[in-house]
Amino acid sequence: MRALLVVNPAATTTSARTRDVLIHALASEMKLEAVTTEYRGHARDLGRQAAQSSDIDLVVALGGDGTINEVVNGLLTGGPDPDRLPGLAVVPGGSTNVFARALGLPNDPVEATGALLDAVKQGSERTVGLGLATGTPGTEDEAVPARWFTFNAGLGFDAKVIGRVEQQRERGRKSTHALYLQQALRQFLGEPHRRHGTITLERTGEEPVTDLVMSIVCNTAPWTYLGNRPVYASPKASFDTGLDILGLSRLSTPALARYATQLLLSSPEKGPQGKHAVSLHDLDQFTLHSKVPLPLQMDGDHLGLRTSVTFTGVRRALRVIV
């Protein structure tokens, strides 16, 4: 097997020595070319080159969810074609690693490498569905390039929190769960639309859902992790179905306390619910419009401001070794 290993040298939980050990382990079982990313978007460029090459059977991403997202977007530059495109394998190296853990991989990079090598030997793989976000035709965002996401996206509050975290990281702070919680509280205290949201959810043939403050789009479950605790915004979400969405129409102090508690206590059987919560399962396509520009995030990356985004659930989009 000919494989390209895309290595993020800034991966949160792997040292240079650990990465060397992992590279040697992988190279012992496959013909491996390892490339270290040097700039934002480099992993996407490498994924695109692999998709266009006839010499690569497998792309291995060693890094966090952001690195994986870039590789996936590179692989799918020309659209999904699981039978033709190289397969994807992941070795978790970030602070949360939602995609890898949702696939059932160990969160430890050494253990995950062992699981990957076993899967390669056994020919174990699955084809997963992904989410695709595009600028909505007829709006000012229609020219925004399409982008794939592997596990979640969000327009509004959660994207604002991620933007705050990225600002703190640029100032030298380490990405931790405590940092996310701290910035979520600060965003809540400064949120101007927490009682009257600006987001409208539209689906063909259905009445629109208006005045949402927060919209979380899930391609799988869990939505994220707090340490070792999985958090389920949409417990039924799956790589084998369309997209799920959880929308909240109010984030007053009582509402925040209620829904935050429900998220912390969520399980594969039960997620947030209540009169200010809208939960929809297995959607093929829908659009989120906002009266004011709001931040958009995908797979934990802040992507700037948007006023209208159309989301599509694409089944059988990518072949994953697992």
Tab-separated table of C-alpha atoms in Angstrom:
chain	number	residue	atom	x	y	z
A	1	MET	CA	0.000	0.000	0.000
A	2	ARG	CA	1.269	3.452	-0.965
A	3	ALA	CA	0.409	6.081	1.607
A	4	LEU	CA	0.868	9.788	2.160
A	5	LEU	CA	1.219	10.849	5.796
A	6	VAL	CA	0.228	14.464	6.436
A	7	VAL	CA	1.812	15.612	9.705
A	8	ASN	CA	0.790	18.740	11.577
A	9	PRO	CA	3.920	19.692	13.598
A	10	ALA	CA	1.801	21.872	15.881
A	11	ALA	CA	-0.477	18.983	16.915
A	12	THR	CA	-1.364	19.582	20.546
A	13	THR	CA	-0.763	16.158	22.072
A	14	THR	CA	2.170	14.741	20.105
A	15	SER	CA	5.827	15.592	20.564
A	16	ALA	CA	8.423	15.422	17.789
A	17	ARG	CA	9.742	12.176	19.295
A	18	THR	CA	6.267	10.628	19.369
A	19	ARG	CA	5.654	11.634	15.767
A	20	ASP	CA	8.933	9.998	14.728
A	21	VAL	CA	7.899	6.772	16.462
A	22	LEU	CA	4.509	6.819	14.723
A	23	ILE	CA	6.084	7.475	11.321
A	24	HIS	CA	8.481	4.542	11.733
A	25	ALA	CA	5.623	2.267	12.811
A	26	LEU	CA	3.537	3.180	9.767
A	27	ALA	CA	6.502	2.947	7.398
A	28	SER	CA	7.128	-0.617	8.551
A	29	GLU	CA	3.795	-1.713	7.052
A	30	MET	CA	3.384	0.470	3.955
A	31	LYS	CA	5.288	2.484	1.401
A	32	LEU	CA	5.073	5.830	3.184
A	33	GLU	CA	5.827	9.404	2.235
A	34	ALA	CA	5.600	11.776	5.204
A	35	VAL	CA	5.075	15.510	4.650
A	36	THR	CA	5.006	18.099	7.428
A	37	THR	CA	2.558	20.961	6.920
A	38	GLU	CA	4.116	24.402	6.716
A	39	TYR	CA	1.169	26.793	6.412
A	40	ARG	CA	-2.576	26.998	6.928
A	41	GLY	CA	-4.216	25.177	4.027
A	42	HIS	CA	-1.145	23.026	3.303
A	43	ALA	CA	-2.948	19.848	4.380
A	44	ARG	CA	-5.744	20.698	1.930
A	45	ASP	CA	-3.213	21.146	-0.876
A	46	LEU	CA	-1.653	17.778	-0.033
A	47	GLY	CA	-5.055	16.078	0.010
A	48	ARG	CA	-5.889	17.549	-3.384
A	49	GLN	CA	-2.571	16.375	-4.832
A	50	ALA	CA	-3.219	12.880	-3.479
A	51	ALA	CA	-6.695	12.843	-5.046
A	52	GLN	CA	-5.238	13.816	-8.409
A	53	SER	CA	-2.434	11.264	-8.218
A	54	SER	CA	-2.671	7.683	-9.394
A	55	ASP	CA	0.071	6.581	-7.002
A	56	ILE	CA	-1.585	7.111	-3.597
A	57	ASP	CA	-3.848	4.476	-2.040
A	58	LEU	CA	-4.207	6.027	1.393
A	59	VAL	CA	-3.850	9.435	3.052
A	60	VAL	CA	-3.088	9.380	6.775
A	61	ALA	CA	-3.741	12.586	8.718
A	62	LEU	CA	-1.718	13.005	11.921
A	63	GLY	CA	-3.137	15.985	13.774
A	64	GLY	CA	-6.318	17.418	15.198
A	65	ASP	CA	-9.761	17.901	13.688
A	66	GLY	CA	-8.613	20.981	11.769
A	67	THR	CA	-5.904	19.010	9.975
A	68	ILE	CA	-8.367	16.242	9.136
A	69	ASN	CA	-10.868	18.774	7.801
A	70	GLU	CA	-8.236	20.260	5.495
A	71	VAL	CA	-7.192	16.837	4.184
A	72	VAL	CA	-10.828	15.858	3.558
A	73	ASN	CA	-11.518	19.077	1.665
A	74	GLY	CA	-8.445	18.441	-0.453
A	75	LEU	CA	-9.448	14.857	-1.209
A	76	LEU	CA	-12.954	15.953	-2.208
A	77	THR	CA	-11.934	18.933	-4.352
A	78	GLY	CA	-13.439	17.209	-7.397
A	79	GLY	CA	-16.390	15.768	-5.489
A	80	PRO	CA	-16.946	12.477	-3.637
A	81	ASP	CA	-15.950	9.238	-5.345
A	82	PRO	CA	-15.144	6.610	-2.692
A	83	ASP	CA	-14.324	3.895	-5.233
A	84	ARG	CA	-11.712	6.019	-6.992
A	85	LEU	CA	-10.257	8.344	-4.369
A	86	PRO	CA	-7.597	7.328	-1.826
A	87	GLY	CA	-8.910	6.155	1.499
A	88	LEU	CA	-8.493	8.275	4.637
A	89	ALA	CA	-6.953	7.200	7.937
A	90	VAL	CA	-6.524	9.393	10.998
A	91	VAL	CA	-4.135	9.421	13.935
A	92	PRO	CA	-5.462	11.813	16.598
A	93	GLY	CA	-3.035	14.523	17.677
A	94	GLY	CA	-5.287	17.400	18.699
A	95	SER	CA	-6.886	18.468	21.948
A	96	THR	CA	-10.331	16.938	21.290
A	97	ASN	CA	-10.181	14.650	18.205
A	98	VAL	CA	-13.938	14.355	17.719
A	99	PHE	CA	-13.816	12.746	14.268
A	100	ALA	CA	-11.335	10.043	15.252
A	101	ARG	CA	-13.186	9.204	18.457
A	102	ALA	CA	-16.556	9.167	16.683
A	103	LEU	CA	-15.069	6.528	14.374
A	104	GLY	CA	-14.251	4.449	17.457
A	105	LEU	CA	-10.491	5.048	17.452
A	106	PRO	CA	-8.509	5.361	20.684
A	107	ASN	CA	-7.722	8.957	21.656
A	108	ASP	CA	-4.085	8.070	22.306
A	109	PRO	CA	-2.040	8.481	19.087
A	110	VAL	CA	0.148	5.433	19.742
A	111	GLU	CA	-2.846	3.173	20.407
A	112	ALA	CA	-4.649	4.673	17.408
A	113	THR	CA	-1.649	3.892	15.193
A	114	GLY	CA	-1.795	0.271	16.361
A	115	ALA	CA	-5.518	0.146	15.568
A	116	LEU	CA	-4.855	1.660	12.139
A	117	LEU	CA	-2.183	-0.906	11.307
A	118	ASP	CA	-4.534	-3.716	12.356
A	119	ALA	CA	-7.262	-2.246	10.130
A	120	VAL	CA	-4.882	-2.049	7.160
A	121	LYS	CA	-3.816	-5.674	7.610
A	122	GLN	CA	-7.437	-6.814	7.863
A	123	GLY	CA	-8.697	-4.572	5.053
A	124	SER	CA	-11.184	-3.023	7.465
A	125	GLU	CA	-12.906	0.110	6.163
A	126	ARG	CA	-16.242	1.934	6.022
A	127	THR	CA	-17.729	4.602	3.808
A	128	VAL	CA	-19.051	7.591	5.755
A	129	GLY	CA	-21.376	10.439	4.946
A	130	LEU	CA	-20.195	14.046	5.295
A	131	GLY	CA	-21.707	17.504	5.480
A	132	LEU	CA	-21.311	20.124	2.761
A	133	ALA	CA	-21.839	23.845	3.371
A	134	THR	CA	-22.298	26.271	0.476
A	135	GLY	CA	-23.249	29.895	0.049
A	136	THR	CA	-26.970	30.063	-0.660
A	137	PRO	CA	-27.843	30.922	-4.294
A	138	GLY	CA	-29.400	34.362	-4.682
A	139	THR	CA	-27.765	35.751	-1.516
A	140	GLU	CA	-24.649	37.822	-0.946
A	141	ASP	CA	-22.867	34.642	0.188
A	142	GLU	CA	-23.525	32.590	-2.953
A	143	ALA	CA	-19.936	33.030	-4.174
A	144	VAL	CA	-18.422	31.655	-0.934
A	145	PRO	CA	-16.549	28.426	-1.786
A	146	ALA	CA	-18.200	25.167	-0.713
A	147	ARG	CA	-16.616	23.390	2.227
A	148	TRP	CA	-16.965	19.874	3.644
A	149	PHE	CA	-17.176	19.058	7.336
A	150	THR	CA	-16.768	15.725	9.054
A	151	PHE	CA	-18.601	15.970	12.366
A	152	ASN	CA	-20.216	19.356	13.068
A	153	ALA	CA	-20.816	22.934	11.992
A	154	GLY	CA	-22.461	25.890	13.647
A	155	LEU	CA	-23.773	29.346	12.817
A	156	GLY	CA	-24.007	31.796	15.690
A	157	PHE	CA	-23.171	31.309	19.338
A	158	ASP	CA	-20.864	28.264	19.208
A	159	ALA	CA	-18.921	29.757	16.288
A	160	LYS	CA	-18.483	32.970	18.288
A	161	VAL	CA	-17.004	30.927	21.135
A	162	ILE	CA	-14.582	29.207	18.761
A	163	GLY	CA	-13.564	32.594	17.381
A	164	ARG	CA	-12.795	33.780	20.912
A	165	VAL	CA	-10.730	30.658	21.590
A	166	GLU	CA	-8.733	31.146	18.394
A	167	GLN	CA	-7.962	34.728	19.445
A	168	GLN	CA	-6.671	33.463	22.781
A	169	ARG	CA	-4.538	30.817	21.070
A	170	GLU	CA	-2.997	33.484	18.848
A	171	ARG	CA	-1.962	35.236	22.067
A	172	GLY	CA	-0.154	32.115	23.193
A	173	ARG	CA	-2.755	30.358	25.342
A	174	LYS	CA	-3.008	26.591	25.093
A	175	SER	CA	-6.203	25.028	23.754
A	176	THR	CA	-7.911	23.357	26.712
A	177	HIS	CA	-11.470	22.484	27.636
A	178	ALA	CA	-11.265	25.043	30.450
A	179	LEU	CA	-10.443	27.740	27.878
A	180	TYR	CA	-13.520	26.823	25.829
A	181	LEU	CA	-15.772	26.955	28.883
A	182	GLN	CA	-14.307	30.293	29.948
A	183	GLN	CA	-14.847	31.835	26.525
A	184	ALA	CA	-18.364	30.369	26.294
A	185	LEU	CA	-19.273	32.164	29.534
A	186	ARG	CA	-17.773	35.428	28.314
A	187	GLN	CA	-19.634	35.144	25.024
A	188	PHE	CA	-22.884	34.484	26.866
A	189	LEU	CA	-22.447	37.570	29.028
A	190	GLY	CA	-21.804	39.708	25.958
A	191	GLU	CA	-24.260	38.042	23.567
A	192	PRO	CA	-26.548	40.759	22.109
A	193	HIS	CA	-29.161	38.384	20.641
A	194	ARG	CA	-29.552	35.813	23.382
A	195	ARG	CA	-33.281	36.530	23.909
A	196	HIS	CA	-34.268	37.230	20.309
A	197	GLY	CA	-32.258	35.257	17.771
A	198	THR	CA	-31.565	36.318	14.200
A	199	ILE	CA	-31.387	32.876	12.515
A	200	THR	CA	-34.140	31.302	10.394
A	201	LEU	CA	-34.082	27.619	9.402
A	202	GLU	CA	-35.694	26.881	6.042
A	203	ARG	CA	-36.519	23.493	4.480
A	204	THR	CA	-38.326	22.759	1.236
A	205	GLY	CA	-41.996	22.090	1.869
A	206	GLU	CA	-41.841	22.960	5.596
A	207	GLU	CA	-42.672	26.021	7.666
A	208	PRO	CA	-39.563	28.031	8.553
A	209	VAL	CA	-38.239	27.998	12.109
A	210	THR	CA	-37.451	31.565	13.145
A	211	ASP	CA	-35.587	33.530	15.815
A	212	LEU	CA	-32.883	30.982	16.594
A	213	VAL	CA	-29.934	32.187	18.689
A	214	MET	CA	-27.850	29.085	18.194
A	215	SER	CA	-27.749	26.391	15.525
A	216	ILE	CA	-25.629	23.253	15.828
A	217	VAL	CA	-25.405	20.998	12.766
A	218	CYS	CA	-24.229	17.438	13.460
A	219	ASN	CA	-22.986	14.814	11.023
A	220	THR	CA	-22.340	12.292	13.786
A	221	ALA	CA	-22.662	11.805	17.518
A	222	PRO	CA	-21.308	12.900	19.893
A	223	TRP	CA	-21.176	16.601	19.068
A	224	THR	CA	-17.961	17.095	21.046
A	225	TYR	CA	-16.098	15.949	24.160
A	226	LEU	CA	-15.309	17.564	27.484
A	227	GLY	CA	-12.248	15.581	28.492
A	228	ASN	CA	-13.404	11.981	28.284
A	229	ARG	CA	-17.092	12.867	28.522
A	230	PRO	CA	-18.998	12.752	25.211
A	231	VAL	CA	-21.536	15.553	24.701
A	232	TYR	CA	-24.586	14.811	22.552
A	233	ALA	CA	-26.370	17.735	20.906
A	234	SER	CA	-28.104	15.391	18.431
A	235	PRO	CA	-27.868	11.818	19.753
A	236	LYS	CA	-29.348	10.229	16.604
A	237	ALA	CA	-26.814	11.814	14.236
A	238	SER	CA	-24.773	9.257	12.318
A	239	PHE	CA	-22.199	8.914	9.554
A	240	ASP	CA	-24.796	6.698	7.835
A	241	THR	CA	-27.638	9.255	7.668
A	242	GLY	CA	-28.184	12.874	6.632
A	243	LEU	CA	-27.567	15.857	8.893
A	244	ASP	CA	-29.131	16.644	12.263
A	245	ILE	CA	-29.652	20.104	13.701
A	246	LEU	CA	-30.255	21.461	17.200
A	247	GLY	CA	-31.538	25.026	17.318
A	248	LEU	CA	-32.105	27.119	20.439
A	249	SER	CA	-34.386	30.145	20.322
A	250	ARG	CA	-33.416	31.573	23.701
A	251	LEU	CA	-30.244	31.812	25.771
A	252	SER	CA	-31.472	33.663	28.838
A	253	THR	CA	-29.741	32.742	32.100
A	254	PRO	CA	-32.392	30.136	33.052
A	255	ALA	CA	-32.416	28.709	29.506
A	256	LEU	CA	-28.624	28.526	29.387
A	257	ALA	CA	-28.529	26.752	32.748
A	258	ARG	CA	-31.157	24.256	31.604
A	259	TYR	CA	-29.638	23.441	28.220
A	260	ALA	CA	-26.050	23.419	29.469
A	261	THR	CA	-27.067	20.933	32.148
A	262	GLN	CA	-28.882	18.799	29.572
A	263	LEU	CA	-25.788	18.795	27.359
A	264	LEU	CA	-23.530	17.783	30.229
A	265	LEU	CA	-25.930	14.968	31.149
A	266	SER	CA	-26.680	13.986	27.551
A	267	SER	CA	-26.386	10.407	26.352
A	268	PRO	CA	-26.815	8.386	23.149
A	269	GLU	CA	-30.484	8.108	24.126
A	270	LYS	CA	-31.250	11.703	25.152
A	271	GLY	CA	-30.138	15.190	24.155
A	272	PRO	CA	-31.367	18.719	24.920
A	273	GLN	CA	-35.092	19.299	24.708
A	274	GLY	CA	-37.618	21.939	25.762
A	275	LYS	CA	-39.905	24.657	24.417
A	276	HIS	CA	-36.952	26.734	23.174
A	277	ALA	CA	-35.195	23.763	21.525
A	278	VAL	CA	-35.735	22.528	17.966
A	279	SER	CA	-34.239	19.137	17.123
A	280	LEU	CA	-34.420	17.677	13.601
A	281	HIS	CA	-32.966	14.376	12.370
A	282	ASP	CA	-31.667	12.989	9.051
A	283	LEU	CA	-32.058	16.043	6.822
A	284	ASP	CA	-30.819	15.972	3.240
A	285	GLN	CA	-30.709	19.755	2.860
A	286	PHE	CA	-31.666	22.962	4.664
A	287	THR	CA	-30.656	26.620	4.803
A	288	LEU	CA	-29.810	28.901	7.696
A	289	HIS	CA	-30.394	32.625	7.103
A	290	SER	CA	-29.449	35.371	9.537
A	291	LYS	CA	-30.690	38.957	9.724
A	292	VAL	CA	-27.152	40.017	10.658
A	293	PRO	CA	-23.787	38.484	9.692
A	294	LEU	CA	-22.826	35.714	12.118
A	295	PRO	CA	-19.689	33.599	12.523
A	296	LEU	CA	-19.633	30.157	10.935
A	297	GLN	CA	-17.563	27.253	12.231
A	298	MET	CA	-16.901	23.812	10.784
A	299	ASP	CA	-15.118	21.014	12.616
A	300	GLY	CA	-13.949	23.567	15.171
A	301	ASP	CA	-12.489	26.091	12.711
A	302	HIS	CA	-13.781	29.673	12.615
A	303	LEU	CA	-14.537	30.574	8.988
A	304	GLY	CA	-15.658	34.196	9.208
A	305	LEU	CA	-19.056	35.855	8.935
A	306	ARG	CA	-22.020	34.591	6.909
A	307	THR	CA	-25.640	35.636	6.426
A	308	SER	CA	-26.879	32.538	4.581
A	309	VAL	CA	-25.526	28.985	4.423
A	310	THR	CA	-27.070	25.937	2.747
A	311	PHE	CA	-26.176	22.578	4.305
A	312	THR	CA	-26.353	19.257	2.476
A	313	GLY	CA	-25.886	15.785	3.910
A	314	VAL	CA	-23.939	13.664	1.415
A	315	ARG	CA	-24.164	9.934	2.072
A	316	ARG	CA	-21.242	7.643	1.184
A	317	ALA	CA	-18.853	10.520	0.584
A	318	LEU	CA	-15.506	9.145	1.768
A	319	ARG	CA	-13.831	5.791	2.416
A	320	VAL	CA	-12.214	5.576	5.858
A	321	ILE	CA	-9.818	2.915	7.144
A	322	VAL	CA	-10.940	2.013	10.627
